[in-house]
PDB file of C-alpha atoms in Angstrom:
ATOM      1  CA  MET A1165     175.528 135.500  59.637  1.00 47.00           C
ATOM      2  CA  VAL A1166     172.903 133.277  58.132  1.00 48.00           C
ATOM      3  CA  GLN A1167     171.223 130.944  60.635  1.00 51.00           C
ATOM      4  CA  LYS A1168     170.982 127.466  59.331  1.00 51.00           C
ATOM      5  CA  GLY A1169     167.624 125.810  59.594  1.00 51.00           C
ATOM      6  CA  LYS A1170     167.254 123.026  62.105  1.00 52.00           C
ATOM      7  CA  THR A1171     166.957 119.498  60.720  1.00 53.00           C
ATOM      8  CA  PRO A1172     163.469 118.211  61.449  1.00 55.00           C
ATOM      9  CA  PRO A1173     163.428 115.215  63.782  1.00 54.00           C
ATOM     10  CA  ALA A1174     163.152 111.814  62.108  1.00 54.00           C
ATOM     11  CA  LYS A1175     159.726 110.308  62.156  1.00 56.00           C
ATOM     12  CA  ARG A1176     159.369 107.429  64.553  1.00 57.00           C
ATOM     13  CA  PRO A1177     157.550 104.327  63.360  1.00 53.00           C
ATOM     14  CA  PRO A1178     154.114 103.946  64.882  1.00 55.00           C
ATOM     15  CA  ILE A1179     154.009 101.811  67.992  1.00 52.00           C
ATOM     16  CA  THR A1180     152.117  98.616  67.400  1.00 53.00           C
ATOM     17  CA  ALA A1181     151.058  95.997  69.877  1.00 50.00           C
ATOM     18  CA  PRO A1182     153.253  92.895  69.853  1.00 53.00           C
ATOM     19  CA  SER A1183     151.828  89.989  67.907  1.00 54.00           C
ATOM     20  CA  PRO A1184     150.465  87.243  70.119  1.00 53.00           C
ATOM     21  CA  PRO A1185     152.626  84.114  70.092  1.00 52.00           C
ATOM     22  CA  LYS A1186     151.487  81.509  67.642  1.00 50.00           C
ATOM     23  CA  ARG A1187     149.766  78.590  69.300  1.00 48.00           C
ATOM     24  CA  ARG A1188     151.048  75.277  68.219  1.00 50.00           C
ATOM     25  CA  GLY A1189     148.267  73.058  67.030  1.00 45.00           C
ATOM     26  CA  ARG A1190     148.076  69.690  68.715  1.00 48.00           C
ATOM     27  CA  PRO A1191     148.174  66.886  66.152  1.00 46.00           C
ATOM     28  CA  ARG A1192     145.044  64.794  65.910  1.00 45.00           C
ATOM     29  CA  ALA A1193     146.957  61.685  66.876  1.00 41.00           C
ATOM     30  CA  TYR A1194     147.771  63.354  70.194  1.00 64.00           C
ATOM     31  CA  GLU A1195     144.208  62.804  71.330  1.00 81.00           C
ATOM     32  CA  PRO A1196     144.594  60.006  73.872  1.00 83.00           C
ATOM     33  CA  GLU A1197     141.966  57.670  72.447  1.00 87.00           C
ATOM     34  CA  VAL A1198     143.305  58.056  68.899  1.00 89.00           C
ATOM     35  CA  ALA A1199     146.895  57.510  69.987  1.00 92.00           C
ATOM     36  CA  LEU A1200     145.958  54.551  72.150  1.00 93.00           C
ATOM     37  CA  GLY A1201     144.167  52.910  69.236  1.00 91.00           C
ATOM     38  CA  LYS A1202     147.263  53.268  67.062  1.00 92.00           C
ATOM     39  CA  ALA A1203     149.467  51.858  69.808  1.00 94.00           C
ATOM     40  CA  LEU A1204     147.066  48.940  70.179  1.00 93.00           C
ATOM     41  CA  ASP A1205     147.306  48.157  66.461  1.00 90.00           C
ATOM     42  CA  LEU A1206     151.089  48.228  66.633  1.00 92.00           C
ATOM     43  CA  PHE A1207     151.386  46.022  69.727  1.00 93.00           C
ATOM     44  CA  ARG A1208     148.834  43.623  68.316  1.00 89.00           C
ATOM     45  CA  ASN A1209     150.766  43.229  65.073  1.00 87.00           C
ATOM     46  CA  GLN A1210     154.316  43.204  66.442  1.00 89.00           C
ATOM     47  CA  GLY A1211     154.054  42.166  70.082  1.00 90.00           C
ATOM     48  CA  PHE A1212     155.669  43.920  73.035  1.00 92.00           C
ATOM     49  CA  ALA A1213     159.368  43.124  72.572  1.00 91.00           C
ATOM     50  CA  ALA A1214     159.481  43.894  68.848  1.00 92.00           C
ATOM     51  CA  THR A1215     157.778  47.280  69.261  1.00 93.00           C
ATOM     52  CA  SER A1216     160.195  50.099  70.035  1.00 93.00           C
ATOM     53  CA  LEU A1217     159.468  53.540  71.428  1.00 92.00           C
ATOM     54  CA  ASP A1218     160.465  54.954  68.044  1.00 93.00           C
ATOM     55  CA  ASP A1219     157.833  52.711  66.438  1.00 94.00           C
ATOM     56  CA  LEU A1220     155.216  53.957  68.885  1.00 94.00           C
ATOM     57  CA  SER A1221     156.245  57.560  68.361  1.00 93.00           C
ATOM     58  CA  ALA A1222     155.943  57.210  64.588  1.00 93.00           C
ATOM     59  CA  ALA A1223     152.590  55.419  64.804  1.00 92.00           C
ATOM     60  CA  THR A1224     150.969  57.844  67.243  1.00 91.00           C
ATOM     61  CA  GLY A1225     152.571  61.072  65.998  1.00 90.00           C
ATOM     62  CA  MET A1226     153.799  61.779  69.536  1.00 91.00           C
ATOM     63  CA  ASN A1227     157.382  62.269  70.661  1.00 90.00           C
ATOM     64  CA  ARG A1228     158.745  60.313  73.589  1.00 90.00           C
ATOM     65  CA  PRO A1229     158.118  62.958  76.272  1.00 91.00           C
ATOM     66  CA  SER A1230     154.514  63.266  75.109  1.00 89.00           C
ATOM     67  CA  LEU A1231     154.089  59.486  75.163  1.00 90.00           C
ATOM     68  CA  TYR A1232     155.454  59.297  78.705  1.00 89.00           C
ATOM     69  CA  GLY A1233     153.262  62.186  79.802  1.00 89.00           C
ATOM     70  CA  ALA A1234     150.086  60.679  78.362  1.00 90.00           C
ATOM     71  CA  PHE A1235     150.569  56.963  79.015  1.00 92.00           C
ATOM     72  CA  GLY A1236     153.691  56.297  81.075  1.00 91.00           C
ATOM     73  CA  ASP A1237     156.461  53.984  79.905  1.00 93.00           C
ATOM     74  CA  LYS A1238     156.181  51.337  77.182  1.00 94.00           C
ATOM     75  CA  ARG A1239     154.906  48.683  79.575  1.00 95.00           C
ATOM     76  CA  GLU A1240     152.152  50.944  80.888  1.00 95.00           C
ATOM     77  CA  LEU A1241     151.131  51.807  77.333  1.00 95.00           C
ATOM     78  CA  TYR A1242     151.060  48.109  76.485  1.00 96.00           C
ATOM     79  CA  ILE A1243     148.800  47.358  79.458  1.00 95.00           C
ATOM     80  CA  LYS A1244     146.472  50.234  78.559  1.00 95.00           C
ATOM     81  CA  SER A1245     146.356  48.946  74.969  1.00 95.00           C
ATOM     82  CA  TYR A1246     145.520  45.431  76.134  1.00 95.00           C
ATOM     83  CA  GLN A1247     142.736  46.732  78.362  1.00 94.00           C
ATOM     84  CA  ARG A1248     141.349  48.731  75.421  1.00 93.00           C
ATOM     85  CA  TYR A1249     141.366  45.550  73.303  1.00 92.00           C
ATOM     86  CA  ARG A1250     139.533  43.600  75.991  1.00 92.00           C
ATOM     87  CA  ASP A1251     136.900  46.321  76.400  1.00 91.00           C
ATOM     88  CA  GLU A1252     136.271  46.492  72.651  1.00 88.00           C
ATOM     89  CA  ALA A1253     136.080  42.708  72.268  1.00 87.00           C
ATOM     90  CA  ARG A1254     133.645  42.475  75.183  1.00 87.00           C
ATOM     91  CA  VAL A1255     131.353  45.085  73.658  1.00 86.00           C
ATOM     92  CA  ALA A1256     131.512  43.389  70.258  1.00 82.00           C
ATOM     93  CA  MET A1257     130.461  39.984  71.596  1.00 84.00           C
ATOM     94  CA  GLN A1258     128.404  40.534  74.751  1.00 83.00           C
ATOM     95  CA  ASP A1259     125.059  40.927  72.984  1.00 83.00           C
ATOM     96  CA  THR A1260     125.478  37.591  71.203  1.00 85.00           C
ATOM     97  CA  PHE A1261     126.423  35.840  74.421  1.00 87.00           C
ATOM     98  CA  ARG A1262     123.296  37.207  76.096  1.00 83.00           C
ATOM     99  CA  ALA A1263     120.925  36.733  73.178  1.00 82.00           C
ATOM    100  CA  ASP A1264     117.916  34.466  73.629  1.00 85.00           C
ATOM    101  CA  MET A1265     118.243  32.041  70.718  1.00 90.00           C
ATOM    102  CA  PRO A1266     118.884  28.320  70.182  1.00 94.00           C
ATOM    103  CA  LEU A1267     122.299  27.204  71.424  1.00 94.00           C
ATOM    104  CA  ARG A1268     123.682  26.216  68.040  1.00 95.00           C
ATOM    105  CA  GLN A1269     122.718  29.546  66.501  1.00 94.00           C
ATOM    106  CA  ARG A1270     124.206  31.453  69.426  1.00 94.00           C
ATOM    107  CA  LEU A1271     127.507  29.562  69.183  1.00 96.00           C
ATOM    108  CA  GLU A1272     127.660  30.093  65.432  1.00 95.00           C
ATOM    109  CA  ARG A1273     127.262  33.839  65.932  1.00 94.00           C
ATOM    110  CA  ILE A1274     129.822  33.975  68.744  1.00 93.00           C
ATOM    111  CA  PHE A1275     132.457  32.209  66.655  1.00 95.00           C
ATOM    112  CA  ALA A1276     131.617  34.299  63.573  1.00 94.00           C
ATOM    113  CA  SER A1277     132.119  37.472  65.625  1.00 90.00           C
ATOM    114  CA  ALA A1278     135.427  36.151  66.923  1.00 92.00           C
ATOM    115  CA  LEU A1279     136.628  35.368  63.405  1.00 93.00           C
ATOM    116  CA  ASN A1280     135.661  38.864  62.277  1.00 91.00           C
ATOM    117  CA  ILE A1281     137.876  40.277  65.016  1.00 88.00           C
ATOM    118  CA  TYR A1282     140.808  37.924  64.436  1.00 90.00           C
ATOM    119  CA  LEU A1283     140.844  38.262  60.655  1.00 90.00           C
ATOM    120  CA  SER A1284     140.642  42.052  60.687  1.00 83.00           C
ATOM    121  CA  GLY A1285     143.680  44.048  59.702  1.00 72.00           C
ATOM    122  CA  GLU A1286     144.855  46.131  56.777  1.00 71.00           C
ATOM    123  CA  THR A1287     147.896  44.037  55.875  1.00 67.00           C
ATOM    124  CA  ALA A1288     147.508  40.768  57.800  1.00 73.00           C
ATOM    125  CA  PRO A1289     145.130  38.998  60.205  1.00 85.00           C
ATOM    126  CA  ARG A1290     145.533  40.384  63.701  1.00 82.00           C
ATOM    127  CA  GLY A1291     144.530  37.336  65.693  1.00 85.00           C
ATOM    128  CA  CYS A1292     143.734  37.637  69.390  1.00 90.00           C
ATOM    129  CA  PHE A1293     145.733  40.010  71.597  1.00 91.00           C
ATOM    130  CA  THR A1294     145.353  37.705  74.605  1.00 92.00           C
ATOM    131  CA  VAL A1295     146.580  34.559  72.868  1.00 90.00           C
ATOM    132  CA  VAL A1296     149.066  35.985  70.378  1.00 85.00           C
ATOM    133  CA  THR A1297     150.946  38.596  72.407  1.00 90.00           C
ATOM    134  CA  ALA A1298     149.730  39.011  76.006  1.00 93.00           C
ATOM    135  CA  ALA A1299     150.194  35.325  76.854  1.00 91.00           C
ATOM    136  CA  SER A1300     153.918  35.653  76.079  1.00 90.00           C
ATOM    137  CA  GLU A1301     154.308  38.658  78.373  1.00 93.00           C
ATOM    138  CA  ALA A1302     152.311  36.924  81.118  1.00 94.00           C
ATOM    139  CA  VAL A1303     155.244  34.596  81.799  1.00 93.00           C
ATOM    140  CA  GLY A1304     157.342  37.301  83.413  1.00 92.00           C
ATOM    141  CA  ASP A1305     154.880  40.048  84.315  1.00 94.00           C
ATOM    142  CA  PRO A1306     152.441  39.357  87.185  1.00 96.00           C
ATOM    143  CA  GLU A1307     150.079  42.202  86.253  1.00 95.00           C
ATOM    144  CA  ILE A1308     149.768  41.088  82.650  1.00 95.00           C
ATOM    145  CA  ARG A1309     149.426  37.472  83.804  1.00 96.00           C
ATOM    146  CA  ALA A1310     146.509  38.473  86.030  1.00 96.00           C
ATOM    147  CA  MET A1311     144.850  40.241  83.092  1.00 95.00           C
ATOM    148  CA  VAL A1312     145.302  37.207  80.847  1.00 95.00           C
ATOM    149  CA  LEU A1313     143.893  34.836  83.460  1.00 96.00           C
ATOM    150  CA  ASP A1314     140.950  37.167  84.008  1.00 94.00           C
ATOM    151  CA  ALA A1315     140.275  37.226  80.258  1.00 94.00           C
ATOM    152  CA  LEU A1316     140.431  33.423  80.013  1.00 95.00           C
ATOM    153  CA  GLU A1317     138.195  32.924  83.031  1.00 95.00           C
ATOM    154  CA  GLY A1318     135.750  35.526  81.758  1.00 93.00           C
ATOM    155  CA  LEU A1319     135.408  33.706  78.441  1.00 95.00           C
ATOM    156  CA  ASP A1320     134.908  30.369  80.227  1.00 96.00           C
ATOM    157  CA  LYS A1321     132.158  31.869  82.393  1.00 95.00           C
ATOM    158  CA  ALA A1322     130.395  33.454  79.434  1.00 94.00           C
ATOM    159  CA  PHE A1323     130.340  30.149  77.559  1.00 96.00           C
ATOM    160  CA  ALA A1324     129.316  28.237  80.706  1.00 96.00           C
ATOM    161  CA  ASN A1325     126.283  30.512  81.100  1.00 94.00           C
ATOM    162  CA  CYS A1326     125.295  29.767  77.495  1.00 94.00           C
ATOM    163  CA  PHE A1327     125.486  26.016  78.031  1.00 95.00           C
ATOM    164  CA  ARG A1328     123.756  26.216  81.408  1.00 95.00           C
ATOM    165  CA  ARG A1329     120.774  28.067  79.953  1.00 93.00           C
ATOM    166  CA  ALA A1330     120.647  25.630  77.044  1.00 94.00           C
ATOM    167  CA  LYS A1331     120.629  22.688  79.436  1.00 95.00           C
ATOM    168  CA  GLU A1332     117.783  24.236  81.427  1.00 94.00           C
ATOM    169  CA  LYS A1333     115.801  24.548  78.184  1.00 93.00           C
ATOM    170  CA  GLY A1334     116.400  20.913  77.318  1.00 94.00           C
ATOM    171  CA  GLU A1335     118.781  21.591  74.419  1.00 94.00           C
ATOM    172  CA  LEU A1336     121.488  19.474  76.056  1.00 94.00           C
ATOM    173  CA  PRO A1337     121.296  16.031  77.668  1.00 93.00           C
ATOM    174  CA  GLU A1338     120.993  15.746  81.425  1.00 90.00           C
ATOM    175  CA  GLY A1339     124.569  14.530  81.780  1.00 92.00           C
ATOM    176  CA  ALA A1340     126.096  17.493  79.917  1.00 93.00           C
ATOM    177  CA  ASP A1341     128.569  19.508  81.996  1.00 96.00           C
ATOM    178  CA  PRO A1342     128.349  23.237  81.139  1.00 96.00           C
ATOM    179  CA  ALA A1343     131.805  23.938  82.627  1.00 96.00           C
ATOM    180  CA  VAL A1344     133.508  21.264  80.500  1.00 96.00           C
ATOM    181  CA  LEU A1345     131.667  22.343  77.371  1.00 97.00           C
ATOM    182  CA  ALA A1346     132.673  25.946  78.090  1.00 97.00           C
ATOM    183  CA  GLN A1347     136.335  24.964  78.233  1.00 97.00           C
ATOM    184  CA  MET A1348     135.972  23.171  74.902  1.00 97.00           C
ATOM    185  CA  ALA A1349     134.386  26.258  73.367  1.00 97.00           C
ATOM    186  CA  SER A1350     137.138  28.507  74.750  1.00 97.00           C
ATOM    187  CA  ALA A1351     139.808  26.135  73.457  1.00 96.00           C
ATOM    188  CA  THR A1352     138.239  26.342  70.008  1.00 97.00           C
ATOM    189  CA  ILE A1353     138.300  30.146  70.191  1.00 95.00           C
ATOM    190  CA  HIS A1354     141.985  30.077  71.079  1.00 95.00           C
ATOM    191  CA  SER A1355     142.777  27.596  68.329  1.00 95.00           C
ATOM    192  CA  VAL A1356     141.160  29.630  65.567  1.00 96.00           C
ATOM    193  CA  ALA A1357     142.831  32.770  66.954  1.00 94.00           C
ATOM    194  CA  ILE A1358     146.277  31.212  66.520  1.00 93.00           C
ATOM    195  CA  ARG A1359     145.437  29.721  63.137  1.00 95.00           C
ATOM    196  CA  SER A1360     144.023  33.021  61.881  1.00 93.00           C
ATOM    197  CA  ARG A1361     147.311  34.711  62.776  1.00 90.00           C
ATOM    198  CA  ALA A1362     149.069  32.061  60.680  1.00 92.00           C
ATOM    199  CA  ARG A1363     146.788  33.076  57.785  1.00 93.00           C
ATOM    200  CA  VAL A1364     144.751  29.907  57.636  1.00 95.00           C
ATOM    201  CA  PRO A1365     141.882  30.665  55.227  1.00 95.00           C
ATOM    202  CA  ARG A1366     138.541  31.585  56.753  1.00 95.00           C
ATOM    203  CA  LYS A1367     136.802  28.579  55.159  1.00 96.00           C
ATOM    204  CA  GLU A1368     139.147  26.214  57.013  1.00 97.00           C
ATOM    205  CA  LEU A1369     138.601  28.090  60.267  1.00 97.00           C
ATOM    206  CA  GLU A1370     134.844  27.889  59.787  1.00 97.00           C
ATOM    207  CA  ALA A1371     135.133  24.143  59.203  1.00 97.00           C
ATOM    208  CA  ILE A1372     136.977  23.789  62.526  1.00 97.00           C
ATOM    209  CA  VAL A1373     134.282  25.808  64.240  1.00 97.00           C
ATOM    210  CA  LYS A1374     131.486  23.734  62.718  1.00 97.00           C
ATOM    211  CA  GLY A1375     133.119  20.485  63.812  1.00 97.00           C
ATOM    212  CA  ALA A1376     133.572  21.788  67.353  1.00 97.00           C
ATOM    213  CA  ILE A1377     129.950  22.938  67.564  1.00 97.00           C
ATOM    214  CA  ASP A1378     128.759  19.535  66.315  1.00 96.00           C
ATOM    215  CA  VAL A1379     130.699  17.881  69.146  1.00 95.00           C
ATOM    216  CA  MET A1380     129.467  20.295  71.821  1.00 95.00           C
ATOM    217  CA  VAL A1381     125.826  20.473  70.755  1.00 92.00           C
ATOM    218  CA  GLY A1382     125.359  17.294  68.785  1.00 81.00           C
ATOM    219  CA  ALA A1383     125.611  16.863  65.028  1.00 60.00           C
ATOM    220  CA  LYS A1384     122.569  17.775  63.021  1.00 59.00           C
ATOM    221  CA  PRO A1385     120.602  14.698  61.915  1.00 46.00           C
TER     222      PRO A1385
END
């Protein structure tokens, strides 16, 4: 009897280490400061009520759970955006407010800086966050109202310091009231902010500014 040969065992594939799971890259817009800047642009252009969570998600590149995890709900994100705007505006203008120069020149630079901020925007002038959007939300939200009042009072104080120093240097008459002049200057800022949002040309805004400065400082002879 012929013994049949045994079938050789099948070769087993070599054992390889399991591939490490692929790490999902975090989109650049997920960086908090980047995302917050995009949310700020959206709120500034559309306001609070007209901006949906889907809008914010599309603008920041973050889904809703990620938005909630990073910033909280829509209201919290709005407040953080408004605070970011205030911080940036303060940095942009504080050096001019503190500069040691003649009053008229200082006011001209302050208003020029404000116009640069209000007229910025890729598709339309952005205006002022405080006047254009936050003031509307301040009616029903105590926290936002407190932020708006703080911003208004801060601007009044900054202008009042300018006029007070100018009065001490003899650039203003003895009877000039720095507090009243500061309120006039702030009112002019708010006016050009609203008009810039309505797309009034820069030349017209500059004419308004010049007229207001002439009243506050005295027309050039």
